[in-house]
Amino acid sequence: MERTEQPEQPEQPSQSEQPERADRPAADGSGRPRGVTRRALLGTAGAGLVVGASAGAAGAVALDRSPASGPAAGPGGGLGAARVPFHGEHQAGILEPQQARVQLAAFDLADGAGREGLRSLLRRWSRTAARLAAGEPADEFENQVALDAGPCSLTVTFGFGATLFDKAGLADRRPVALEPLPSFPADALDPARGDGDLFVQIGADDALVAVHALRVLQRQAAGTAALRWQGAGFARTPGATAHPMTGRNLMGQIDGTNNPRPGEEGFADKVFCTAGGDRPAWLAGGSYLVFRRIRMLLDNWEALPTDRQERVIGRRKSDGSPLSAPAGAGESTPVDLAAQGPDGALAVPADAHVRVAAPAANGGAAMLRRGFSYHDGLLPDGAPDAGLLFLAFQADPRRGFTPVQRKLSRGDGLSRFLRHEASGLYAVPPGAPEGGYVGQPLLEG
Ligand code: HEM
């Protein structure tokens, strides 16, 4: 039986927010899209929309992809023309809001590929990712699948699994923090659908654009690295709602409210790596990515009345407002973990997900969550094979995901409705400069 932990004595209610994004409401309640900032960008004739991926954590990240903000949708403008530069201080696909579609994949290095094979592959992959993100065709293995579309905010993000380092003769350069994640109670992990030497996250606002990029990268890898697993996910399509909103997951909850936010104090320390001590210089400016394929037991969840569902999370389904505030207060209202109802009971229950996951309950542990939903049909027993492709970027998983998941796996009311079925931990190198490739400081530094 699961044990419900006693609630921590709340310190400061942790109320950070997620990166500013154009398809979220403004915090000022004005209803205007928030976050079209100096980093976001700019419709220029011919060039379409561009969002800087690398202005550093100090800049907010936003890309106004709503139809109202730009020219008509399609490759000439709007969603299709929006592009995110591949090159920059950090890899693209971390700070930007989730695109409508994602392809996740991991590859294993072929025997004998070694360091040279890896270097050559990363060069080709980086060159191709930069071309596709700029709206150009691939210069090899182009298959015309996405010929009519613009880049659709395509981002390609590469990561290195712990197993890569031995195979590439780089064992002495493997970061200590890349040690395997511990196993957690109730984990039901399938290694064939997780881990892997090389990880790729491909996001785009169009499914064909994302699949095209994956297919080209896969063909370029032939002989050097073989696909180990692949998964497809989705998030809200920009413009789908009447006004900008935080997205919902397949449990119907507004998900992503209380994320660290670029621009807030300490954001970079939570998300990006620095050098020094056991932190290697080649990873400075990079991050660690935890991937979990988390199936939702939707039949059980949907049998629960809404008010009980809300107590499992600690927020209302209608508007994401915390249960410590009146209905309608809005998702940006700070959570008051100490608040009590008229009966003296905690307003946010002791085992509510937001209480157990909060940095205040986990020694400040924080991460930037950037997950996508998945729905892959039905399991043999008729249950939906659906849930969350959980993706969280952090400066050190030992101070981010691991302590939080340890706590969640024992004391989170939500865990009764979840199954963690696959897992991966990857070092995400810093972004590459123009002319360089991702991983160059590791391979040539
Ligand atoms: C399918 C699985 C999950 C679902 C459906 C889910 C859903 C949610 C929802 C609805 C919220 C409240 C809104 C928000 O702040 O984003 C939330 C918050 C949060 N979740 Fe999850 N979550 C899941 C798994 C996880 C996992 C595995 C972790 C980390 C180990 C995690 C960490 C957090 C954190 C840190 C917060 C913010 C807490 C706060 O400071 O208020 N979640 N989650």
mmCIF file of C-alpha atoms and ligand atoms in Angstrom, residues 14-16 18 246 249-251 253-259 292 294-296 313 315 320 331 335 337 353-360 362 365-367 369 387-390 392 400-406 408 412 414 417-418 420, ligand 1:
data_model
loop_
_atom_site.group_PDB
_atom_site.id
_atom_site.type_symbol
_atom_site.label_atom_id
_atom_site.label_comp_id
_atom_site.label_asym_id
_atom_site.label_seq_id
_atom_site.Cartn_x
_atom_site.Cartn_y
_atom_site.Cartn_z
ATOM 1 C CA SER A 14 6.915 28.385 -4.261
ATOM 2 C CA GLN A 15 5.404 30.293 -7.048
ATOM 3 C CA SER A 16 7.613 30.469 -9.977
ATOM 4 C CA GLN A 18 6.865 28.968 -16.665
ATOM 5 C CA THR A 246 -1.401 27.214 -20.842
ATOM 6 C CA ASN A 249 -2.627 17.251 -20.492
ATOM 7 C CA LEU A 250 -4.729 14.128 -21.150
ATOM 8 C CA MET A 251 -6.068 14.206 -17.586
ATOM 9 C CA GLN A 253 -5.377 19.571 -16.134
ATOM 10 C CA ILE A 254 -3.733 22.848 -16.997
ATOM 11 C CA ASP A 255 -0.118 21.702 -16.925
ATOM 12 C CA GLY A 256 2.994 23.853 -16.843
ATOM 13 C CA THR A 257 1.854 26.735 -14.648
ATOM 14 C CA ASN A 258 4.495 26.618 -11.971
ATOM 15 C CA ASN A 259 7.649 26.141 -13.997
ATOM 16 C CA ARG A 292 9.840 9.429 -18.585
ATOM 17 C CA ILE A 294 4.276 7.976 -18.046
ATOM 18 C CA ARG A 295 1.086 6.137 -18.914
ATOM 19 C CA MET A 296 -2.075 7.553 -17.384
ATOM 20 C CA ILE A 313 -3.511 17.768 -7.953
ATOM 21 C CA ARG A 315 -5.557 22.884 -8.435
ATOM 22 C CA GLY A 320 -5.852 25.926 -12.835
ATOM 23 C CA GLU A 331 -3.587 29.746 -12.414
ATOM 24 C CA VAL A 335 -0.235 28.421 -3.986
ATOM 25 C CA LEU A 337 0.436 25.461 1.157
ATOM 26 C CA HIS A 353 0.728 16.593 -6.455
ATOM 27 C CA VAL A 354 1.610 20.291 -6.301
ATOM 28 C CA ARG A 355 2.405 20.073 -2.590
ATOM 29 C CA VAL A 356 4.582 16.964 -2.844
ATOM 30 C CA ALA A 357 6.384 18.192 -5.998
ATOM 31 C CA ALA A 358 6.917 21.792 -4.874
ATOM 32 C CA PRO A 359 10.496 23.019 -4.484
ATOM 33 C CA ALA A 360 9.556 24.024 -0.918
ATOM 34 C CA ASN A 362 12.167 19.167 -1.811
ATOM 35 C CA ALA A 365 14.766 21.034 -6.185
ATOM 36 C CA ALA A 366 13.460 22.438 -9.454
ATOM 37 C CA MET A 367 13.363 21.630 -13.152
ATOM 38 C CA ARG A 369 9.126 20.693 -17.439
ATOM 39 C CA GLY A 387 -0.160 9.644 -21.139
ATOM 40 C CA LEU A 388 2.689 12.064 -20.832
ATOM 41 C CA LEU A 389 6.101 12.078 -22.478
ATOM 42 C CA PHE A 390 7.573 13.821 -19.453
ATOM 43 C CA ALA A 392 12.417 17.987 -17.751
ATOM 44 C CA GLY A 400 16.234 18.169 -9.600
ATOM 45 C CA PHE A 401 14.291 15.157 -10.819
ATOM 46 C CA THR A 402 15.677 12.490 -8.470
ATOM 47 C CA PRO A 403 14.694 13.968 -5.092
ATOM 48 C CA VAL A 404 11.313 15.097 -6.432
ATOM 49 C CA GLN A 405 10.455 11.743 -8.013
ATOM 50 C CA ARG A 406 11.629 9.946 -4.888
ATOM 51 C CA LEU A 408 6.348 11.659 -5.533
ATOM 52 C CA ASP A 412 1.820 11.666 -4.370
ATOM 53 C CA LEU A 414 -1.487 11.275 -8.482
ATOM 54 C CA PHE A 417 -3.215 6.951 -11.669
ATOM 55 C CA LEU A 418 0.207 6.686 -13.357
ATOM 56 C CA HIS A 420 6.225 5.038 -15.400
HETATM 57 C C1 HEM B 1 1.715 12.083 -15.967
HETATM 58 C C2 HEM B 1 2.405 12.592 -14.952
HETATM 59 C C3 HEM B 1 2.196 13.978 -14.427
HETATM 60 C C4 HEM B 1 1.123 14.810 -14.520
HETATM 61 C C5 HEM B 1 -0.196 14.547 -15.214
HETATM 62 C C6 HEM B 1 1.465 16.032 -13.842
HETATM 63 C C7 HEM B 1 0.616 17.117 -13.730
HETATM 64 C C8 HEM B 1 0.944 18.289 -13.074
HETATM 65 C C9 HEM B 1 0.063 19.407 -12.918
HETATM 66 C C10 HEM B 1 -1.364 19.491 -13.465
HETATM 67 C C11 HEM B 1 0.700 20.345 -12.201
HETATM 68 C C12 HEM B 1 0.134 21.704 -11.742
HETATM 69 C C13 HEM B 1 0.375 22.791 -12.740
HETATM 70 C C14 HEM B 1 1.810 23.166 -12.921
HETATM 71 O O1 HEM B 1 2.419 23.823 -12.077
HETATM 72 O O2 HEM B 1 2.362 22.759 -13.951
HETATM 73 C C15 HEM B 1 2.022 19.842 -11.915
HETATM 74 C C16 HEM B 1 2.997 20.501 -11.219
HETATM 75 C C17 HEM B 1 4.261 20.026 -10.998
HETATM 76 N N1 HEM B 1 4.742 18.785 -11.333
HETATM 77 FE FE1 HEM B 1 3.719 17.332 -12.270
HETATM 78 N N2 HEM B 1 2.733 15.916 -13.347
HETATM 79 C C18 HEM B 1 3.215 14.681 -13.679
HETATM 80 C C19 HEM B 1 4.449 14.165 -13.369
HETATM 81 C C20 HEM B 1 5.451 14.845 -12.720
HETATM 82 C C21 HEM B 1 6.755 14.329 -12.452
HETATM 83 C C22 HEM B 1 7.266 12.924 -12.831
HETATM 84 C C23 HEM B 1 7.453 15.313 -11.830
HETATM 85 C C24 HEM B 1 8.884 15.317 -11.328
HETATM 86 C C25 HEM B 1 9.513 14.264 -10.830
HETATM 87 C C26 HEM B 1 6.560 16.453 -11.693
HETATM 88 C C27 HEM B 1 6.901 17.641 -11.104
HETATM 89 C C28 HEM B 1 6.054 18.711 -10.966
HETATM 90 C C29 HEM B 1 6.444 19.972 -10.363
HETATM 91 C C30 HEM B 1 7.839 20.321 -9.829
HETATM 92 C C31 HEM B 1 5.326 20.782 -10.377
HETATM 93 C C32 HEM B 1 5.209 22.200 -9.833
HETATM 94 C C33 HEM B 1 4.887 22.144 -8.357
HETATM 95 C C34 HEM B 1 4.778 23.554 -7.778
HETATM 96 O O3 HEM B 1 5.829 24.110 -7.452
HETATM 97 O O4 HEM B 1 3.663 24.081 -7.691
HETATM 98 N N3 HEM B 1 5.368 16.129 -12.244
HETATM 99 N N4 HEM B 1 2.139 18.573 -12.451
#
